[in-house]
PDB file of C-alpha atoms in Angstrom:
ATOM      1  CA  LEU A   1     230.422 236.861 146.140  1.00 84.00           C
ATOM      2  CA  ALA A   2     229.938 240.635 146.449  1.00 85.00           C
ATOM      3  CA  TYR A   3     231.296 241.150 142.926  1.00 89.00           C
ATOM      4  CA  GLY A   4     228.964 238.449 141.622  1.00 86.00           C
ATOM      5  CA  LEU A   5     225.962 240.144 143.226  1.00 84.00           C
ATOM      6  CA  ARG A   6     226.845 243.495 141.676  1.00 88.00           C
ATOM      7  CA  SER A   7     227.475 241.995 138.237  1.00 87.00           C
ATOM      8  CA  SER A   8     224.230 240.003 138.263  1.00 85.00           C
ATOM      9  CA  ARG A   9     222.171 243.196 138.653  1.00 86.00           C
ATOM     10  CA  ARG A  10     223.247 244.602 135.282  1.00 88.00           C
ATOM     11  CA  ALA A  11     220.370 245.284 132.907  1.00 87.00           C
ATOM     12  CA  PRO A  12     219.784 242.994 129.893  1.00 87.00           C
ATOM     13  CA  ASP A  13     221.422 244.040 126.634  1.00 88.00           C
ATOM     14  CA  ALA A  14     221.610 242.837 123.027  1.00 89.00           C
ATOM     15  CA  LEU A  15     224.340 240.310 123.870  1.00 89.00           C
ATOM     16  CA  HIS A  16     222.562 238.965 126.976  1.00 87.00           C
ATOM     17  CA  PRO A  17     218.810 239.476 126.419  1.00 86.00           C
ATOM     18  CA  TYR A  18     217.928 237.555 129.596  1.00 83.00           C
ATOM     19  CA  GLY A  19     220.263 239.662 131.720  1.00 84.00           C
ATOM     20  CA  TYR A  20     223.255 238.747 133.870  1.00 86.00           C
ATOM     21  CA  SER A  21     221.471 236.990 136.751  1.00 84.00           C
ATOM     22  CA  LYS A  22     223.502 233.793 136.311  1.00 85.00           C
ATOM     23  CA  GLU A  23     226.765 235.645 136.946  1.00 87.00           C
ATOM     24  CA  ARG A  24     226.211 235.249 140.682  1.00 86.00           C
ATOM     25  CA  PHE A  25     226.305 231.469 140.146  1.00 87.00           C
ATOM     26  CA  VAL A  26     229.691 231.774 138.405  1.00 90.00           C
ATOM     27  CA  TRP A  27     231.301 233.690 141.260  1.00 89.00           C
ATOM     28  CA  SER A  28     229.679 231.483 143.886  1.00 88.00           C
ATOM     29  CA  LEU A  29     231.224 228.512 142.065  1.00 90.00           C
ATOM     30  CA  ILE A  30     234.646 230.194 142.004  1.00 92.00           C
ATOM     31  CA  SER A  31     234.306 230.891 145.734  1.00 89.00           C
ATOM     32  CA  ALA A  32     233.457 227.237 146.402  1.00 91.00           C
ATOM     33  CA  VAL A  33     236.440 226.035 144.352  1.00 92.00           C
ATOM     34  CA  GLY A  34     238.633 228.402 146.364  1.00 91.00           C
ATOM     35  CA  ILE A  35     237.352 226.892 149.610  1.00 90.00           C
ATOM     36  CA  PHE A  36     238.037 223.409 148.273  1.00 91.00           C
ATOM     37  CA  CYS A  37     241.593 224.117 147.085  1.00 90.00           C
ATOM     38  CA  LEU A  38     242.839 226.625 149.662  1.00 88.00           C
ATOM     39  CA  GLY A  39     240.558 226.084 152.644  1.00 87.00           C
ATOM     40  CA  SER A  40     240.261 222.313 152.564  1.00 91.00           C
ATOM     41  CA  GLY A  41     243.350 221.272 150.592  1.00 91.00           C
ATOM     42  CA  ALA A  42     245.891 223.477 152.359  1.00 90.00           C
ATOM     43  CA  THR A  43     244.475 222.633 155.808  1.00 90.00           C
ATOM     44  CA  ILE A  44     244.571 218.876 155.233  1.00 93.00           C
ATOM     45  CA  VAL A  45     248.092 219.026 153.737  1.00 92.00           C
ATOM     46  CA  ASN A  46     249.294 221.113 156.689  1.00 89.00           C
ATOM     47  CA  GLY A  47     247.731 218.665 159.141  1.00 90.00           C
ATOM     48  CA  VAL A  48     249.250 215.596 157.459  1.00 91.00           C
ATOM     49  CA  GLN A  49     252.701 217.206 157.253  1.00 89.00           C
ATOM     50  CA  ASN A  50     252.646 217.941 160.979  1.00 87.00           C
ATOM     51  CA  LEU A  51     251.385 214.549 162.151  1.00 86.00           C
ATOM     52  CA  TRP A  52     254.926 213.337 162.818  1.00 84.00           C
ATOM     53  CA  SER A  53     256.594 216.637 163.621  1.00 83.00           C
ATOM     54  CA  SER A  54     253.986 218.576 165.590  1.00 79.00           C
ATOM     55  CA  GLN A  55     255.004 220.765 168.508  1.00 81.00           C
ATOM     56  CA  PRO A  56     252.814 222.295 171.220  1.00 77.00           C
ATOM     57  CA  PRO A  57     251.974 225.968 170.569  1.00 75.00           C
ATOM     58  CA  GLU A  58     254.627 228.258 172.072  1.00 78.00           C
ATOM     59  CA  ASN A  59     251.961 230.445 173.649  1.00 80.00           C
ATOM     60  CA  ILE A  60     248.613 228.698 173.900  1.00 81.00           C
ATOM     61  CA  HIS A  61     247.006 231.818 175.401  1.00 85.00           C
ATOM     62  CA  TYR A  62     247.573 233.773 172.173  1.00 89.00           C
ATOM     63  CA  ALA A  63     246.133 230.872 170.183  1.00 86.00           C
ATOM     64  CA  ALA A  64     243.073 230.797 172.445  1.00 87.00           C
ATOM     65  CA  LEU A  65     242.669 234.580 172.053  1.00 92.00           C
ATOM     66  CA  VAL A  66     242.765 234.323 168.242  1.00 92.00           C
ATOM     67  CA  ILE A  67     240.218 231.486 168.223  1.00 92.00           C
ATOM     68  CA  GLY A  68     237.923 233.301 170.664  1.00 93.00           C
ATOM     69  CA  GLY A  69     237.985 236.525 168.618  1.00 94.00           C
ATOM     70  CA  SER A  70     237.411 234.603 165.399  1.00 94.00           C
ATOM     71  CA  ILE A  71     234.396 232.814 166.882  1.00 93.00           C
ATOM     72  CA  LEU A  72     232.851 236.187 167.803  1.00 94.00           C
ATOM     73  CA  ILE A  73     233.434 237.654 164.317  1.00 94.00           C
ATOM     74  CA  GLU A  74     232.349 234.562 162.377  1.00 93.00           C
ATOM     75  CA  GLY A  75     229.412 234.023 164.746  1.00 93.00           C
ATOM     76  CA  ALA A  76     228.116 237.551 164.100  1.00 94.00           C
ATOM     77  CA  SER A  77     228.456 237.017 160.338  1.00 92.00           C
ATOM     78  CA  LEU A  78     226.675 233.656 160.650  1.00 93.00           C
ATOM     79  CA  LEU A  79     223.704 235.258 162.432  1.00 94.00           C
ATOM     80  CA  VAL A  80     223.356 237.833 159.633  1.00 92.00           C
ATOM     81  CA  ALA A  81     223.566 235.063 156.991  1.00 91.00           C
ATOM     82  CA  ILE A  82     220.939 232.933 158.782  1.00 92.00           C
ATOM     83  CA  LYS A  83     218.619 235.943 158.875  1.00 92.00           C
ATOM     84  CA  ALA A  84     219.124 236.465 155.104  1.00 89.00           C
ATOM     85  CA  VAL A  85     218.419 232.778 154.396  1.00 90.00           C
ATOM     86  CA  LYS A  86     215.244 232.870 156.508  1.00 91.00           C
ATOM     87  CA  LYS A  87     214.078 235.947 154.603  1.00 90.00           C
ATOM     88  CA  GLY A  88     214.827 234.295 151.244  1.00 86.00           C
ATOM     89  CA  ALA A  89     213.014 231.107 152.271  1.00 86.00           C
ATOM     90  CA  ALA A  90     209.952 233.093 153.364  1.00 87.00           C
ATOM     91  CA  THR A  91     209.946 235.046 150.080  1.00 83.00           C
ATOM     92  CA  GLU A  92     209.981 231.848 148.010  1.00 79.00           C
ATOM     93  CA  GLY A  93     207.509 230.058 150.308  1.00 80.00           C
ATOM     94  CA  MET A  94     209.987 227.314 151.236  1.00 82.00           C
ATOM     95  CA  SER A  95     211.229 225.798 154.462  1.00 85.00           C
ATOM     96  CA  ILE A  96     214.806 226.767 155.383  1.00 87.00           C
ATOM     97  CA  ARG A  97     215.978 223.223 154.623  1.00 86.00           C
ATOM     98  CA  ASP A  98     214.411 223.255 151.140  1.00 85.00           C
ATOM     99  CA  TYR A  99     215.773 226.738 150.475  1.00 85.00           C
ATOM    100  CA  ILE A 100     219.316 225.620 151.323  1.00 86.00           C
ATOM    101  CA  TRP A 101     219.041 222.754 148.840  1.00 83.00           C
ATOM    102  CA  ARG A 102     216.845 224.275 146.135  1.00 79.00           C
ATOM    103  CA  GLY A 103     216.601 228.040 146.713  1.00 78.00           C
ATOM    104  CA  HIS A 104     217.180 230.344 143.758  1.00 76.00           C
ATOM    105  CA  ASP A 105     219.849 232.535 145.420  1.00 76.00           C
ATOM    106  CA  PRO A 106     223.065 230.627 146.186  1.00 77.00           C
ATOM    107  CA  THR A 107     224.901 233.652 147.591  1.00 81.00           C
ATOM    108  CA  SER A 108     223.233 233.860 150.996  1.00 84.00           C
ATOM    109  CA  VAL A 109     223.363 230.067 151.300  1.00 87.00           C
ATOM    110  CA  ALA A 110     227.087 230.152 150.450  1.00 87.00           C
ATOM    111  CA  VAL A 111     227.770 232.750 153.147  1.00 88.00           C
ATOM    112  CA  MET A 112     225.739 230.821 155.724  1.00 91.00           C
ATOM    113  CA  THR A 113     227.375 227.456 155.015  1.00 91.00           C
ATOM    114  CA  GLU A 114     230.861 228.986 154.892  1.00 89.00           C
ATOM    115  CA  ASP A 115     230.321 230.806 158.190  1.00 91.00           C
ATOM    116  CA  GLY A 116     228.743 227.699 159.708  1.00 93.00           C
ATOM    117  CA  ALA A 117     231.771 225.654 158.661  1.00 92.00           C
ATOM    118  CA  ALA A 118     234.068 228.372 160.034  1.00 91.00           C
ATOM    119  CA  VAL A 119     232.391 228.422 163.457  1.00 94.00           C
ATOM    120  CA  THR A 120     232.361 224.606 163.593  1.00 94.00           C
ATOM    121  CA  GLY A 121     236.008 224.514 162.504  1.00 92.00           C
ATOM    122  CA  LEU A 122     236.965 227.021 165.196  1.00 93.00           C
ATOM    123  CA  ALA A 123     235.185 224.875 167.791  1.00 94.00           C
ATOM    124  CA  ILE A 124     237.196 221.860 166.569  1.00 94.00           C
ATOM    125  CA  ALA A 125     240.413 223.911 166.728  1.00 91.00           C
ATOM    126  CA  ALA A 126     239.557 225.024 170.263  1.00 92.00           C
ATOM    127  CA  ALA A 127     238.888 221.416 171.291  1.00 93.00           C
ATOM    128  CA  SER A 128     242.249 220.400 169.775  1.00 91.00           C
ATOM    129  CA  LEU A 129     244.046 223.092 171.796  1.00 89.00           C
ATOM    130  CA  VAL A 130     242.288 221.973 174.981  1.00 90.00           C
ATOM    131  CA  ALA A 131     243.305 218.362 174.261  1.00 91.00           C
ATOM    132  CA  VAL A 132     246.938 219.419 173.682  1.00 87.00           C
ATOM    133  CA  GLN A 133     246.933 221.474 176.900  1.00 86.00           C
ATOM    134  CA  MET A 134     245.391 218.707 178.996  1.00 88.00           C
ATOM    135  CA  THR A 135     247.382 215.751 177.632  1.00 88.00           C
ATOM    136  CA  GLY A 136     250.621 217.450 176.601  1.00 84.00           C
ATOM    137  CA  ASN A 137     250.409 215.498 173.315  1.00 86.00           C
ATOM    138  CA  PRO A 138     250.697 217.854 170.292  1.00 86.00           C
ATOM    139  CA  ILE A 139     249.231 215.241 167.898  1.00 89.00           C
ATOM    140  CA  TYR A 140     245.753 216.611 168.544  1.00 90.00           C
ATOM    141  CA  ASP A 141     246.651 219.857 166.753  1.00 88.00           C
ATOM    142  CA  PRO A 142     247.283 218.326 163.274  1.00 90.00           C
ATOM    143  CA  ILE A 143     244.384 215.910 163.800  1.00 92.00           C
ATOM    144  CA  GLY A 144     242.154 218.945 164.342  1.00 91.00           C
ATOM    145  CA  SER A 145     243.503 220.488 161.122  1.00 91.00           C
ATOM    146  CA  ILE A 146     242.663 217.361 159.138  1.00 93.00           C
ATOM    147  CA  ILE A 147     239.108 217.270 160.553  1.00 94.00           C
ATOM    148  CA  VAL A 148     238.594 220.972 159.774  1.00 93.00           C
ATOM    149  CA  GLY A 149     239.954 220.429 156.246  1.00 93.00           C
ATOM    150  CA  ASN A 150     237.479 217.606 155.616  1.00 94.00           C
ATOM    151  CA  LEU A 151     234.649 219.756 156.950  1.00 94.00           C
ATOM    152  CA  LEU A 152     235.560 222.588 154.550  1.00 93.00           C
ATOM    153  CA  GLY A 153     235.859 220.058 151.722  1.00 93.00           C
ATOM    154  CA  MET A 154     232.300 218.795 152.274  1.00 94.00           C
ATOM    155  CA  VAL A 155     230.943 222.345 152.365  1.00 92.00           C
ATOM    156  CA  ALA A 156     232.842 223.206 149.171  1.00 92.00           C
ATOM    157  CA  ILE A 157     231.560 220.108 147.337  1.00 93.00           C
ATOM    158  CA  PHE A 158     227.978 220.964 148.370  1.00 92.00           C
ATOM    159  CA  LEU A 159     228.353 224.539 147.065  1.00 91.00           C
ATOM    160  CA  ILE A 160     230.061 223.381 143.840  1.00 92.00           C
ATOM    161  CA  GLN A 161     227.226 220.945 143.108  1.00 90.00           C
ATOM    162  CA  ARG A 162     224.569 223.537 143.916  1.00 87.00           C
ATOM    163  CA  ASN A 163     226.055 226.164 141.608  1.00 87.00           C
ATOM    164  CA  ARG A 164     226.769 223.579 138.905  1.00 88.00           C
ATOM    165  CA  HIS A 165     223.060 222.731 138.705  1.00 84.00           C
ATOM    166  CA  ALA A 166     222.193 226.430 138.569  1.00 83.00           C
ATOM    167  CA  LEU A 167     224.660 227.090 135.725  1.00 85.00           C
ATOM    168  CA  ILE A 168     223.581 224.054 133.697  1.00 85.00           C
ATOM    169  CA  GLY A 169     220.020 225.351 133.991  1.00 81.00           C
ATOM    170  CA  ARG A 170     217.491 223.626 136.209  1.00 83.00           C
ATOM    171  CA  ALA A 171     213.728 223.738 135.978  1.00 87.00           C
ATOM    172  CA  ILE A 172     211.589 225.658 138.429  1.00 85.00           C
ATOM    173  CA  ASP A 173     210.190 223.691 141.363  1.00 82.00           C
ATOM    174  CA  ASP A 174     207.276 221.347 140.726  1.00 85.00           C
ATOM    175  CA  HIS A 175     204.810 223.348 142.832  1.00 82.00           C
ATOM    176  CA  ASP A 176     205.736 226.578 140.977  1.00 86.00           C
ATOM    177  CA  MET A 177     205.363 224.836 137.615  1.00 90.00           C
ATOM    178  CA  GLN A 178     201.992 223.475 138.698  1.00 91.00           C
ATOM    179  CA  ARG A 179     200.821 226.977 139.617  1.00 90.00           C
ATOM    180  CA  VAL A 180     201.814 228.287 136.170  1.00 93.00           C
ATOM    181  CA  LEU A 181     200.052 225.417 134.393  1.00 93.00           C
ATOM    182  CA  GLU A 182     196.905 225.806 136.498  1.00 94.00           C
ATOM    183  CA  PHE A 183     196.868 229.530 135.708  1.00 94.00           C
ATOM    184  CA  LEU A 184     197.063 228.825 131.974  1.00 94.00           C
ATOM    185  CA  LYS A 185     194.506 225.995 132.065  1.00 93.00           C
ATOM    186  CA  SER A 186     192.035 228.173 133.971  1.00 93.00           C
ATOM    187  CA  ASP A 187     191.641 230.348 130.860  1.00 93.00           C
ATOM    188  CA  PRO A 188     188.683 229.007 128.810  1.00 91.00           C
ATOM    189  CA  VAL A 189     190.500 229.771 125.546  1.00 92.00           C
ATOM    190  CA  VAL A 190     193.240 227.217 126.391  1.00 94.00           C
ATOM    191  CA  ASP A 191     192.269 223.721 125.299  1.00 92.00           C
ATOM    192  CA  SER A 192     195.477 221.857 126.148  1.00 93.00           C
ATOM    193  CA  LEU A 193     199.179 222.334 126.879  1.00 94.00           C
ATOM    194  CA  TYR A 194     202.141 220.421 125.447  1.00 93.00           C
ATOM    195  CA  ASP A 195     205.925 220.326 125.894  1.00 92.00           C
ATOM    196  CA  CYS A 196     206.065 222.695 128.873  1.00 93.00           C
ATOM    197  CA  LYS A 197     209.624 223.652 129.836  1.00 93.00           C
ATOM    198  CA  SER A 198     211.113 226.091 132.325  1.00 92.00           C
ATOM    199  CA  GLU A 199     214.496 227.318 133.505  1.00 89.00           C
ATOM    200  CA  VAL A 200     215.675 229.386 136.455  1.00 85.00           C
ATOM    201  CA  ILE A 201     217.739 232.298 135.144  1.00 82.00           C
ATOM    202  CA  GLY A 202     218.175 234.093 138.471  1.00 77.00           C
ATOM    203  CA  PRO A 203     216.569 234.674 141.871  1.00 75.00           C
ATOM    204  CA  GLY A 204     212.910 235.357 141.116  1.00 76.00           C
ATOM    205  CA  PHE A 205     213.459 235.219 137.329  1.00 82.00           C
ATOM    206  CA  PHE A 206     212.344 232.294 135.182  1.00 87.00           C
ATOM    207  CA  ARG A 207     212.004 231.394 131.538  1.00 90.00           C
ATOM    208  CA  PHE A 208     208.889 229.418 130.592  1.00 93.00           C
ATOM    209  CA  LYS A 209     207.809 227.890 127.282  1.00 94.00           C
ATOM    210  CA  ALA A 210     204.747 225.879 126.313  1.00 94.00           C
ATOM    211  CA  GLU A 211     202.863 224.836 123.186  1.00 95.00           C
ATOM    212  CA  ILE A 212     199.166 225.706 123.458  1.00 94.00           C
ATOM    213  CA  ASP A 213     196.094 224.391 121.648  1.00 94.00           C
ATOM    214  CA  PHE A 214     193.472 227.139 121.606  1.00 93.00           C
ATOM    215  CA  ASN A 215     189.723 226.533 121.772  1.00 92.00           C
ATOM    216  CA  GLY A 216     188.467 227.943 118.477  1.00 89.00           C
ATOM    217  CA  VAL A 217     184.852 228.334 119.622  1.00 90.00           C
ATOM    218  CA  VAL A 218     185.803 230.380 122.694  1.00 91.00           C
ATOM    219  CA  LEU A 219     188.279 232.375 120.614  1.00 89.00           C
ATOM    220  CA  VAL A 220     185.559 233.364 118.142  1.00 88.00           C
ATOM    221  CA  GLN A 221     183.119 234.243 120.932  1.00 88.00           C
ATOM    222  CA  ASN A 222     185.704 236.477 122.608  1.00 88.00           C
ATOM    223  CA  TYR A 223     186.461 238.171 119.295  1.00 87.00           C
ATOM    224  CA  LEU A 224     182.812 238.825 118.487  1.00 87.00           C
ATOM    225  CA  GLU A 225     182.180 240.242 121.966  1.00 87.00           C
ATOM    226  CA  ARG A 226     185.151 242.552 121.516  1.00 87.00           C
ATOM    227  CA  THR A 227     184.321 243.782 118.002  1.00 85.00           C
ATOM    228  CA  GLY A 228     180.535 243.539 118.072  1.00 84.00           C
ATOM    229  CA  ARG A 229     178.397 240.748 116.606  1.00 85.00           C
ATOM    230  CA  GLY A 230     176.035 243.174 114.868  1.00 87.00           C
ATOM    231  CA  VAL A 231     178.841 244.803 112.886  1.00 86.00           C
ATOM    232  CA  TRP A 232     179.934 241.476 111.385  1.00 87.00           C
ATOM    233  CA  ALA A 233     176.372 240.293 110.777  1.00 88.00           C
ATOM    234  CA  LYS A 234     175.681 243.468 108.792  1.00 89.00           C
ATOM    235  CA  GLN A 235     178.877 243.072 106.709  1.00 87.00           C
ATOM    236  CA  PHE A 236     178.064 239.451 105.871  1.00 88.00           C
ATOM    237  CA  ARG A 237     174.460 240.293 104.890  1.00 88.00           C
ATOM    238  CA  GLU A 238     175.596 243.109 102.612  1.00 88.00           C
ATOM    239  CA  ALA A 239     178.351 240.964 101.061  1.00 87.00           C
ATOM    240  CA  SER A 240     175.916 238.116 100.372  1.00 86.00           C
ATOM    241  CA  LEU A 241     173.719 240.463  98.355  1.00 86.00           C
ATOM    242  CA  SER A 242     176.565 241.550  96.037  1.00 83.00           C
ATOM    243  CA  LYS A 243     176.566 240.273  92.423  1.00 80.00           C
ATOM    244  CA  ASP A 244     179.957 238.476  92.671  1.00 79.00           C
ATOM    245  CA  ASP A 245     181.847 236.699  95.430  1.00 85.00           C
ATOM    246  CA  ALA A 246     184.728 239.216  95.689  1.00 87.00           C
ATOM    247  CA  GLU A 247     183.108 241.260  98.459  1.00 86.00           C
ATOM    248  CA  LEU A 248     182.101 238.103 100.361  1.00 87.00           C
ATOM    249  CA  ARG A 249     185.661 236.724 100.088  1.00 89.00           C
ATOM    250  CA  ARG A 250     187.038 240.036 101.351  1.00 88.00           C
ATOM    251  CA  VAL A 251     184.754 240.046 104.408  1.00 88.00           C
ATOM    252  CA  MET A 252     185.498 236.369 105.136  1.00 88.00           C
ATOM    253  CA  ALA A 253     189.272 236.989 104.873  1.00 90.00           C
ATOM    254  CA  GLU A 254     189.036 239.961 107.215  1.00 86.00           C
ATOM    255  CA  TYR A 255     186.893 237.966 109.658  1.00 85.00           C
ATOM    256  CA  GLY A 256     189.297 234.998 109.512  1.00 83.00           C
TER     257      GLY A 256
END
């Protein structure tokens, strides 16, 4: 994720005129696939393999110490990620829930969901250890692994889908599109808009295209105000007095 962030900040060049903003989506996707294969897959396989051959931990106190330390570390990381997501949501004018689903920066969301899954998984692991300690039945340990694996799998699928949409190229949100269209329509020279399309190319960066019908009357009025009505009136009067139409055609061409 850190590499993706660095790469996405590279300036546009001739090969990539819109920049490298989408590179963060690529590395977020790779991260999510890694969680799915290694985090979820390996954990579920390990849990299933130990369902019939599980043994109680040799030293449950060491296991509890590892889980407790991990909860502190992952919890601190989760708090930082939540703060980053809140900041991103405020910047884009979204609720946190909407930002998680539709926000333009998947990196902070990826960190938050991964850390959230980690803390939840550690809580499940701790509960499994408590169950093993209280009942003496080691089956709760592999069951906990399978539950944690499924949790990681759901998080990974969510992140894969989110980054897939970003890489395919999704449109900007409806309320943002509406703001752009209202801005364009508020200009008197714009008569109508057709075939408006947009695409998110990175956090805070968008590509927008529209076909515009211009109001010819307003266009002419703006032009005359800019260049001076009297100047053109004088040129047309002088051209109309010439013996042939060449001068009049020249003035009309220049005016057109």
